[in-house]
Amino acid sequence: MTDTPKFTSLKVQDPHTKNRNAAEKRFRSYGIIALAIGGLFLAALTFTILKSGLPAFTQYVMKLDVTLSQEQFDDAESQLLKTAVYRDIFVDNFAAQLDAQGVDVAYDAAALERMLGKVGGDIRAHYRENPNDIGVPTTFQLQLSSRVEGYFRGRVTRDTLVDSRFLEKADLDVVDVLRDAGLMTGRFNWAFLTGTDSGVDNPGGAGIGASVIGSFFMMLVVLFLSLPIGVAASIYLEEFAPKNRFTDLVEVNISNLAAVPSIVFGILGLSVFIQFMHLPQSAPLVGGLVLTLMTLPTIIISTRASLKSVPPSIRDAALGIGASKMQSVFHHVLPLAMPGILTGTIIGLAQALGETAPLLLIGMVGFVAREFPDGVAAGFLDPNSAMPAQIYTWAARADVGFYEKAWGGIIVLLVFLLLMNAIAIFLRKKFERRW
Amino acid sequence: MTDYKISAKDVQVYYGDNHAIKDVNVDIEDKTVTAFIGPSGCGKSTFLRCLNRMNDTIDICRVQGDILLDGEDIYDPAVDPVQLRAKVGMVFQKPNPFPKSIYDNVAYGPKIHGLARTKAELDEIVEKSLRKAALWTEAKDRLHSPGTGLSGGQQQRLCIARAIATSPEVLLMDEPCSALDPIATAQVEELIDELRQSYSVVIVTHSMQQAARVSQKTAFFHLGNLVEFGETDKIFTNPEDPRTESYISGRIG
Ligand SMILES: Nc1ncnc2c1ncn2[C@@H]1O[C@H](COP(=O)(O)OP(=O)(O)O)[C@@H](O)[C@H]1O
Ligand SMILES: [Mg+2]
């Protein structure tokens, strides 16, 4: 009954094809929309972080040349109220400089103190530490008080400022004049990168340097414990262990451990390492141990996955010419799995670097990072904080000045994370077999 | 009895509950090519892998019975399978060169077995093996380029060179030509004929023509049983068992 097939032109799409093409087009546009939304979020996030965090990298200072003679120094040191003497010396120099520049503005010593804090102490400290500067003109860059800094950043305005012992509206006129005269300027805030945490009332002096060092020592512990332990465990489980109930159980538990909230590891660290083993509190060593526990499952899972992805024919080839199991693993399987193992390890480390909760439990809170460790042993054992814990501490403080420090800290943390990812990509490219 | 290179007695192989090899008795001579033929899934590879204990790597696999190499039971607890495999080399169905240079592929076996004391000795072994595997002329100018960059047929000859570099006494080959084109197949077959001068070769093949061309002895497997074993000429011209006859005439398989 069926007659010869009717001629259909390929230039006309049949309804079936049309539907299929429409579906494909729809799916593609979903994909593009999803990507665009993701990109938008990323852009917004980057913008917010940079906008809120970049101010932390500038610092507002007053530049002033001061000359202190030996007699003045000796005289001041013999007084009872030493810093007051230094303050007066400072005020004299300040007045002289204003005269020299032809700047005319009304101020008093109390106003200077409101703008600059206790300058007498700063100056005394400088000359006591650098006796060679006595007698020669020295340029001081004195940090402005947090409210004046707020005025520079636009956080404090004449409308919002309420006169107080910290700052008065009239002071802002002085600030304006000094700024126009070039005496008050902004500069790159090295102290933020190289400094330590400051007191709760001094956001300007807070730096993240000490907690970067804390994080660094922690990462050393994590790397040197979790990489060998994780890789050895994975090789054993993947290549040598008999497949039975027990190894199945181990496997399930490792997967579960990877999903355990980090704070649980923190409590474990607190009770085992500190309360039971009496390791020092707040020490990067303990933080590293806790983070090692947390990172191990990640490393084991990714290492096993990369060992699994090595074709079995390579193992057969090695065994077939009389290589032992261990030779086949170390000569052939491991080199092929290396890029995956390293990537997994660095991702695990990056995760550990950003972890906060367990560190708070073992006492590595931000305010502990008050000084740099001297020496490697102290780096591991002396109380310190770590970047994310420091950021958390800053964010929790009342003074708004700490708010931008927290954001600035996030930028530093992100830079380190990007760096680690770049290293991961580099290693993967380097170890990847090109054949 | 020690005239035979390998003799297998009452060999049973189980994969879990699957009885894959049943009561196989076979004697393999030295300097002879023995072919295993049979329909797919009948246990040829399984039995071949018993001969160098490659089945040890499969957890669920159990082997019973005796397999003697030069009169010694290779499943004796005192035997180290690694040492055994240096004597009984293997070439696999899919060419599987290491992702290393041609030179390193061939040199790996001699290196781990300490067969060469100096670099010159190693060079010599590599050259000899590549020559025997008929790959020398093609490979001598690119010894340090990756072995995986060779064509399929060349890769398989590289694997053969790698296997003979450790100077085995027996060479097991599991369908070594199944991934090769006719020209490469012809080259490998020629090579097998050469290898017979020095080794006992056992080859699994699904091609009856190939078995007829290269082997002197043929074993026909069916559903885990060794149905018939004898001179290749006889098996192909005058088989005793009806199952053999129907297989070689193309009725089963
Ligand atoms: N690794 C293995 N695990 C479980 N069963 C296997 C395995 N290898 C082979 N078998 C089984 O053993 C039997 C024989 O297989 P095989 O020796 O590969 O046959 P052939 O090589 O003749 O095609 C088949 O039933 C197959 O399913
Ligand atoms: Mg097979």
Tab-separated table of N, CA and C in Angstrom, chain A residues 171-295:
chain	number	residue	atom	x	y	z
A	171	ASP	N	38.139	71.616	64.954
A	171	ASP	CA	39.378	70.935	64.578
A	171	ASP	C	39.409	70.645	63.085
A	172	LEU	N	38.211	70.403	62.532
A	172	LEU	CA	38.157	70.037	61.122
A	172	LEU	C	38.660	71.182	60.240
A	173	ASP	N	38.435	72.424	60.703
A	173	ASP	CA	38.964	73.559	59.935
A	173	ASP	C	40.486	73.500	59.894
A	174	VAL	N	41.079	73.190	61.051
A	174	VAL	CA	42.539	73.054	61.112
A	174	VAL	C	42.994	71.948	60.165
A	175	VAL	N	42.271	70.826	60.200
A	175	VAL	CA	42.622	69.688	59.334
A	175	VAL	C	42.597	70.124	57.879
A	176	ASP	N	41.531	70.852	57.490
A	176	ASP	CA	41.426	71.309	56.098
A	176	ASP	C	42.653	72.111	55.696
A	177	VAL	N	43.039	73.063	56.573
A	177	VAL	CA	44.185	73.920	56.255
A	177	VAL	C	45.454	73.083	56.111
A	178	LEU	N	45.655	72.171	57.073
A	178	LEU	CA	46.879	71.357	57.052
A	178	LEU	C	46.911	70.441	55.825
A	179	ARG	N	45.746	69.955	55.446
A	179	ARG	CA	45.692	69.091	54.269
A	179	ARG	C	46.074	69.899	53.033
A	180	ASP	N	45.477	71.119	52.915
A	180	ASP	CA	45.787	71.930	51.738
A	180	ASP	C	47.265	72.315	51.715
A	181	ALA	N	47.857	72.446	52.919
A	181	ALA	CA	49.277	72.796	52.978
A	181	ALA	C	50.166	71.581	52.725
A	182	GLY	N	49.554	70.430	52.563
A	182	GLY	CA	50.338	69.223	52.275
A	182	GLY	C	50.954	68.597	53.505
A	183	LEU	N	50.554	69.057	54.673
A	183	LEU	CA	51.133	68.480	55.885
A	183	LEU	C	50.431	67.185	56.288
A	184	MET	N	49.158	67.102	55.925
A	184	MET	CA	48.438	65.857	56.194
A	184	MET	C	48.144	65.177	54.865
A	185	THR	N	48.627	63.969	54.694
A	185	THR	CA	48.410	63.260	53.424
A	185	THR	C	48.147	61.787	53.689
A	186	GLY	N	47.736	61.123	52.613
A	186	GLY	CA	47.578	59.674	52.691
A	186	GLY	C	48.822	59.006	52.122
A	187	ARG	N	49.102	57.811	52.580
A	187	ARG	CA	50.226	57.047	52.021
A	187	ARG	C	49.899	55.574	52.141
A	188	PHE	N	50.682	54.746	51.413
A	188	PHE	CA	50.417	53.310	51.458
A	188	PHE	C	50.685	52.785	52.856
A	189	ASN	N	49.739	52.004	53.353
A	189	ASN	CA	49.805	51.581	54.741
A	189	ASN	C	50.589	50.274	54.890
A	190	TRP	N	51.925	50.393	54.844
A	190	TRP	CA	52.741	49.181	55.009
A	190	TRP	C	52.467	48.511	56.338
A	191	ALA	N	52.174	49.349	57.322
A	191	ALA	CA	51.982	48.805	58.666
A	191	ALA	C	50.829	47.811	58.690
A	192	PHE	N	49.868	47.976	57.767
A	192	PHE	CA	48.756	47.025	57.752
A	192	PHE	C	49.253	45.630	57.370
A	193	LEU	N	50.214	45.583	56.451
A	193	LEU	CA	50.726	44.277	56.025
A	193	LEU	C	51.772	43.725	56.983
A	194	THR	N	52.536	44.639	57.610
A	194	THR	CA	53.650	44.152	58.427
A	194	THR	C	53.373	44.233	59.916
A	195	GLY	N	52.223	44.800	60.289
A	195	GLY	CA	51.999	45.053	61.714
A	195	GLY	C	51.308	43.911	62.418
A	196	THR	N	51.014	44.166	63.683
A	196	THR	CA	50.306	43.188	64.498
A	196	THR	C	48.959	43.775	64.884
A	197	ASP	N	48.162	42.989	65.561
A	197	ASP	CA	46.874	43.514	65.981
A	197	ASP	C	47.099	44.602	67.035
A	198	SER	N	46.170	45.573	67.078
A	198	SER	CA	46.313	46.675	68.024
A	198	SER	C	45.218	46.560	69.069
A	199	GLY	N	45.203	47.511	69.993
A	199	GLY	CA	44.141	47.522	70.988
A	199	GLY	C	42.808	47.862	70.343
A	200	VAL	N	41.729	47.647	71.112
A	200	VAL	CA	40.403	47.860	70.548
A	200	VAL	C	40.145	49.323	70.201
A	201	ASP	N	40.936	50.267	70.781
A	201	ASP	CA	40.668	51.684	70.527
A	201	ASP	C	41.580	52.249	69.443
A	202	ASN	N	42.370	51.407	68.799
A	202	ASN	CA	43.332	51.923	67.832
A	202	ASN	C	43.265	51.164	66.516
A	203	PRO	N	42.157	51.324	65.771
A	203	PRO	CA	42.043	50.585	64.515
A	203	PRO	C	43.135	50.976	63.527
A	204	GLY	N	43.593	52.224	63.592
A	204	GLY	CA	44.595	52.672	62.628
A	204	GLY	C	45.881	51.882	62.724
A	205	GLY	N	46.214	51.423	63.927
A	205	GLY	CA	47.492	50.753	64.101
A	205	GLY	C	47.430	49.259	63.853
A	206	ALA	N	46.251	48.750	63.526
A	206	ALA	CA	46.121	47.301	63.415
A	206	ALA	C	46.703	46.797	62.104
A	207	GLY	N	47.481	45.711	62.183
A	207	GLY	CA	48.046	45.103	60.985
A	207	GLY	C	47.797	43.613	60.989
A	208	ILE	N	47.901	43.029	59.807
A	208	ILE	CA	47.564	41.616	59.680
A	208	ILE	C	48.822	40.748	59.644
A	209	GLY	N	50.000	41.405	59.661
A	209	GLY	CA	51.265	40.680	59.478
A	209	GLY	C	51.434	39.487	60.401
A	210	ALA	N	51.195	39.696	61.695
A	210	ALA	CA	51.444	38.614	62.645
A	210	ALA	C	50.553	37.418	62.349
A	211	SER	N	49.301	37.683	61.968
A	211	SER	CA	48.435	36.527	61.729
A	211	SER	C	48.738	35.880	60.386
A	212	VAL	N	49.330	36.632	59.439
A	212	VAL	CA	49.809	35.984	58.208
A	212	VAL	C	50.878	34.964	58.581
A	213	ILE	N	51.785	35.387	59.488
A	213	ILE	CA	52.830	34.460	59.928
A	213	ILE	C	52.212	33.258	60.637
A	214	GLY	N	51.188	33.530	61.465
A	214	GLY	CA	50.495	32.433	62.149
A	214	GLY	C	49.918	31.450	61.146
A	215	SER	N	49.235	31.984	60.124
A	215	SER	CA	48.662	31.123	59.087
A	215	SER	C	49.758	30.336	58.389
A	216	PHE	N	50.890	31.009	58.139
A	216	PHE	CA	51.987	30.355	57.427
A	216	PHE	C	52.491	29.133	58.211
A	217	PHE	N	52.723	29.314	59.510
A	217	PHE	CA	53.217	28.176	60.287
A	217	PHE	C	52.171	27.065	60.362
A	218	MET	N	50.903	27.472	60.435
A	218	MET	CA	49.851	26.447	60.445
A	218	MET	C	49.845	25.650	59.147
A	219	MET	N	49.991	26.371	58.019
A	219	MET	CA	49.966	25.684	56.739
A	219	MET	C	51.155	24.739	56.597
A	220	LEU	N	52.296	25.131	57.181
A	220	LEU	CA	53.456	24.228	57.158
A	220	LEU	C	53.101	22.918	57.854
A	221	VAL	N	52.492	23.046	59.045
A	221	VAL	CA	52.106	21.837	59.781
A	221	VAL	C	51.142	21.007	58.943
A	222	VAL	N	50.135	21.678	58.374
A	222	VAL	CA	49.120	20.946	57.603
A	222	VAL	C	49.768	20.242	56.417
A	223	LEU	N	50.626	20.975	55.689
A	223	LEU	CA	51.237	20.396	54.490
A	223	LEU	C	52.087	19.185	54.846
A	224	PHE	N	52.959	19.349	55.857
A	224	PHE	CA	53.908	18.278	56.136
A	224	PHE	C	53.281	17.109	56.872
A	225	LEU	N	52.079	17.286	57.416
A	225	LEU	CA	51.400	16.129	58.005
A	225	LEU	C	50.403	15.529	57.036
A	226	SER	N	49.559	16.377	56.443
A	226	SER	CA	48.438	15.791	55.701
A	226	SER	C	48.867	15.238	54.352
A	227	LEU	N	49.881	15.804	53.728
A	227	LEU	CA	50.273	15.265	52.414
A	227	LEU	C	50.837	13.851	52.543
A	228	PRO	N	51.882	13.635	53.363
A	228	PRO	CA	52.377	12.253	53.451
A	228	PRO	C	51.350	11.285	54.037
A	229	ILE	N	50.651	11.688	55.107
A	229	ILE	CA	49.690	10.758	55.716
A	229	ILE	C	48.570	10.458	54.726
A	230	GLY	N	48.050	11.529	54.113
A	230	GLY	CA	46.930	11.350	53.181
A	230	GLY	C	47.318	10.501	51.993
A	231	VAL	N	48.481	10.777	51.411
A	231	VAL	CA	48.874	10.030	50.216
A	231	VAL	C	49.167	8.581	50.571
A	232	ALA	N	49.850	8.369	51.706
A	232	ALA	CA	50.147	6.988	52.099
A	232	ALA	C	48.853	6.217	52.349
A	233	ALA	N	47.915	6.854	53.060
A	233	ALA	CA	46.646	6.167	53.340
A	233	ALA	C	45.926	5.845	52.041
A	234	SER	N	45.907	6.808	51.105
A	234	SER	CA	45.186	6.570	49.855
A	234	SER	C	45.828	5.454	49.060
A	235	ILE	N	47.156	5.461	48.977
A	235	ILE	CA	47.822	4.417	48.193
A	235	ILE	C	47.519	3.062	48.809
A	236	TYR	N	47.589	2.996	50.139
A	236	TYR	CA	47.314	1.706	50.765
A	236	TYR	C	45.885	1.261	50.462
A	237	LEU	N	44.923	2.174	50.675
A	237	LEU	CA	43.519	1.790	50.484
A	237	LEU	C	43.246	1.419	49.033
A	238	GLU	N	43.830	2.172	48.121
A	238	GLU	CA	43.486	2.001	46.712
A	238	GLU	C	44.221	0.813	46.098
A	239	GLU	N	45.487	0.619	46.462
A	239	GLU	CA	46.303	-0.345	45.733
A	239	GLU	C	46.567	-1.628	46.513
A	240	PHE	N	46.633	-1.549	47.821
A	240	PHE	CA	47.077	-2.720	48.563
A	240	PHE	C	45.982	-3.373	49.399
A	241	ALA	N	45.094	-2.565	49.984
A	241	ALA	CA	44.163	-3.114	50.958
A	241	ALA	C	43.239	-4.130	50.309
A	242	PRO	N	42.974	-5.248	51.008
A	242	PRO	CA	41.977	-6.181	50.495
A	242	PRO	C	40.617	-5.500	50.524
A	243	LYS	N	39.777	-5.836	49.549
A	243	LYS	CA	38.436	-5.231	49.561
A	243	LYS	C	37.537	-6.084	50.442
A	244	ASN	N	37.301	-5.627	51.661
A	244	ASN	CA	36.392	-6.371	52.531
A	244	ASN	C	35.542	-5.406	53.342
A	245	ARG	N	34.751	-5.933	54.266
A	245	ARG	CA	33.846	-5.105	55.067
A	245	ARG	C	34.594	-3.984	55.753
A	246	PHE	N	35.757	-4.360	56.321
A	246	PHE	CA	36.490	-3.391	57.116
A	246	PHE	C	36.937	-2.206	56.264
A	247	THR	N	37.502	-2.488	55.091
A	247	THR	CA	37.959	-1.371	54.257
A	247	THR	C	36.774	-0.572	53.724
A	248	ASP	N	35.646	-1.260	53.492
A	248	ASP	CA	34.435	-0.524	53.099
A	248	ASP	C	34.039	0.464	54.182
A	249	LEU	N	34.116	-0.033	55.429
A	249	LEU	CA	33.748	0.806	56.564
A	249	LEU	C	34.666	2.021	56.640
A	250	VAL	N	35.960	1.762	56.474
A	250	VAL	CA	36.939	2.858	56.501
A	250	VAL	C	36.594	3.876	55.419
A	251	GLU	N	36.266	3.361	54.245
A	251	GLU	CA	35.978	4.236	53.117
A	251	GLU	C	34.766	5.124	53.399
A	252	VAL	N	33.694	4.505	53.893
A	252	VAL	CA	32.484	5.266	54.206
A	252	VAL	C	32.798	6.339	55.237
A	253	ASN	N	33.600	5.967	56.238
A	253	ASN	CA	33.900	6.926	57.295
A	253	ASN	C	34.730	8.093	56.811
A	254	ILE	N	35.622	7.824	55.864
A	254	ILE	CA	36.428	8.927	55.329
A	254	ILE	C	35.514	9.914	54.588
A	255	SER	N	34.591	9.359	53.808
A	255	SER	CA	33.668	10.257	53.106
A	255	SER	C	32.850	11.062	54.103
A	256	ASN	N	32.422	10.400	55.191
A	256	ASN	CA	31.631	11.120	56.188
A	256	ASN	C	32.451	12.205	56.879
A	257	LEU	N	33.709	11.889	57.171
A	257	LEU	CA	34.563	12.861	57.855
A	257	LEU	C	34.702	14.136	57.037
A	258	ALA	N	34.720	13.973	55.703
A	258	ALA	CA	34.879	15.149	54.848
A	258	ALA	C	33.702	16.101	55.020
A	259	ALA	N	32.570	15.571	55.511
A	259	ALA	CA	31.382	16.406	55.629
A	259	ALA	C	31.152	16.892	57.059
A	260	VAL	N	32.038	16.519	57.984
A	260	VAL	CA	31.853	16.936	59.373
A	260	VAL	C	32.139	18.434	59.496
A	261	PRO	N	31.272	19.179	60.181
A	261	PRO	CA	31.484	20.622	60.320
A	261	PRO	C	32.814	20.901	61.011
A	262	SER	N	33.477	21.963	60.565
A	262	SER	CA	34.835	22.193	61.052
A	262	SER	C	34.871	22.470	62.550
A	263	ILE	N	33.774	23.002	63.087
A	263	ILE	CA	33.793	23.343	64.511
A	263	ILE	C	33.937	22.098	65.370
A	264	VAL	N	33.463	20.959	64.846
A	264	VAL	CA	33.613	19.693	65.569
A	264	VAL	C	35.095	19.354	65.710
A	265	PHE	N	35.850	19.590	64.624
A	265	PHE	CA	37.289	19.351	64.712
A	265	PHE	C	37.920	20.291	65.730
A	266	GLY	N	37.369	21.520	65.832
A	266	GLY	CA	37.879	22.478	66.799
A	266	GLY	C	37.716	21.967	68.218
A	267	ILE	N	36.519	21.460	68.525
A	267	ILE	CA	36.262	20.932	69.869
A	267	ILE	C	37.158	19.742	70.148
A	268	LEU	N	37.313	18.895	69.137
A	268	LEU	CA	38.188	17.733	69.269
A	268	LEU	C	39.607	18.195	69.592
A	269	GLY	N	40.073	19.211	68.847
A	269	GLY	CA	41.421	19.729	69.065
A	269	GLY	C	41.567	20.274	70.470
A	270	LEU	N	40.548	21.000	70.910
A	270	LEU	CA	40.578	21.586	72.248
A	270	LEU	C	40.710	20.490	73.302
A	271	SER	N	39.885	19.439	73.173
A	271	SER	CA	39.878	18.445	74.243
A	271	SER	C	41.079	17.505	74.138
A	272	VAL	N	41.490	17.163	72.932
A	272	VAL	CA	42.590	16.198	72.817
A	272	VAL	C	43.951	16.894	72.905
A	273	PHE	N	44.174	17.876	72.045
A	273	PHE	CA	45.521	18.450	71.971
A	273	PHE	C	45.827	19.358	73.167
A	274	ILE	N	44.831	20.132	73.590
A	274	ILE	CA	45.134	21.106	74.633
A	274	ILE	C	44.849	20.546	76.011
A	275	GLN	N	43.610	20.016	76.225
A	275	GLN	CA	43.275	19.578	77.573
A	275	GLN	C	43.918	18.247	77.927
A	276	PHE	N	44.031	17.343	76.943
A	276	PHE	CA	44.584	16.032	77.266
A	276	PHE	C	46.109	15.987	77.074
A	277	MET	N	46.577	16.484	75.910
A	277	MET	CA	48.013	16.399	75.646
A	277	MET	C	48.774	17.621	76.151
A	278	HIS	N	48.058	18.620	76.640
A	278	HIS	CA	48.667	19.819	77.212
A	278	HIS	C	49.580	20.552	76.251
A	279	LEU	N	49.206	20.570	74.997
A	279	LEU	CA	49.936	21.432	74.065
A	279	LEU	C	49.518	22.868	74.352
A	280	PRO	N	50.384	23.844	74.028
A	280	PRO	CA	50.058	25.228	74.384
A	280	PRO	C	48.804	25.729	73.667
A	281	GLN	N	48.065	26.570	74.394
A	281	GLN	CA	46.875	27.173	73.786
A	281	GLN	C	47.262	28.170	72.708
A	282	SER	N	46.374	28.417	71.777
A	282	SER	CA	46.541	29.444	70.751
A	282	SER	C	47.781	29.232	69.881
A	283	ALA	N	48.395	28.049	69.938
A	283	ALA	CA	49.621	27.847	69.174
A	283	ALA	C	49.304	27.391	67.756
A	284	PRO	N	50.018	27.953	66.768
A	284	PRO	CA	49.816	27.515	65.388
A	284	PRO	C	50.022	26.016	65.217
A	285	LEU	N	50.871	25.407	66.052
A	285	LEU	CA	51.060	23.959	65.964
A	285	LEU	C	49.738	23.236	66.172
A	286	VAL	N	49.008	23.652	67.224
A	286	VAL	CA	47.728	23.007	67.516
A	286	VAL	C	46.727	23.315	66.395
A	287	GLY	N	46.715	24.596	65.966
A	287	GLY	CA	45.837	24.952	64.850
A	287	GLY	C	46.133	24.082	63.641
A	288	GLY	N	47.429	23.881	63.350
A	288	GLY	CA	47.827	23.058	62.208
A	288	GLY	C	47.356	21.631	62.372
A	289	LEU	N	47.463	21.098	63.611
A	289	LEU	CA	47.023	19.718	63.844
A	289	LEU	C	45.525	19.592	63.586
A	290	VAL	N	44.768	20.565	64.111
A	290	VAL	CA	43.311	20.516	63.924
A	290	VAL	C	42.974	20.599	62.437
A	291	LEU	N	43.627	21.535	61.738
A	291	LEU	CA	43.329	21.685	60.316
A	291	LEU	C	43.796	20.465	59.518
A	292	THR	N	44.849	19.795	60.002
A	292	THR	CA	45.291	18.561	59.342
A	292	THR	C	44.171	17.527	59.386
A	293	LEU	N	43.581	17.377	60.583
A	293	LEU	CA	42.471	16.422	60.709
A	293	LEU	C	41.374	16.753	59.712
A	294	MET	N	41.154	18.064	59.568
A	294	MET	CA	40.063	18.508	58.695
A	294	MET	C	40.403	18.306	57.224
A	295	THR	N	41.684	18.468	56.879
A	295	THR	CA	42.103	18.412	55.479
A	295	THR	C	42.308	16.985	54.993
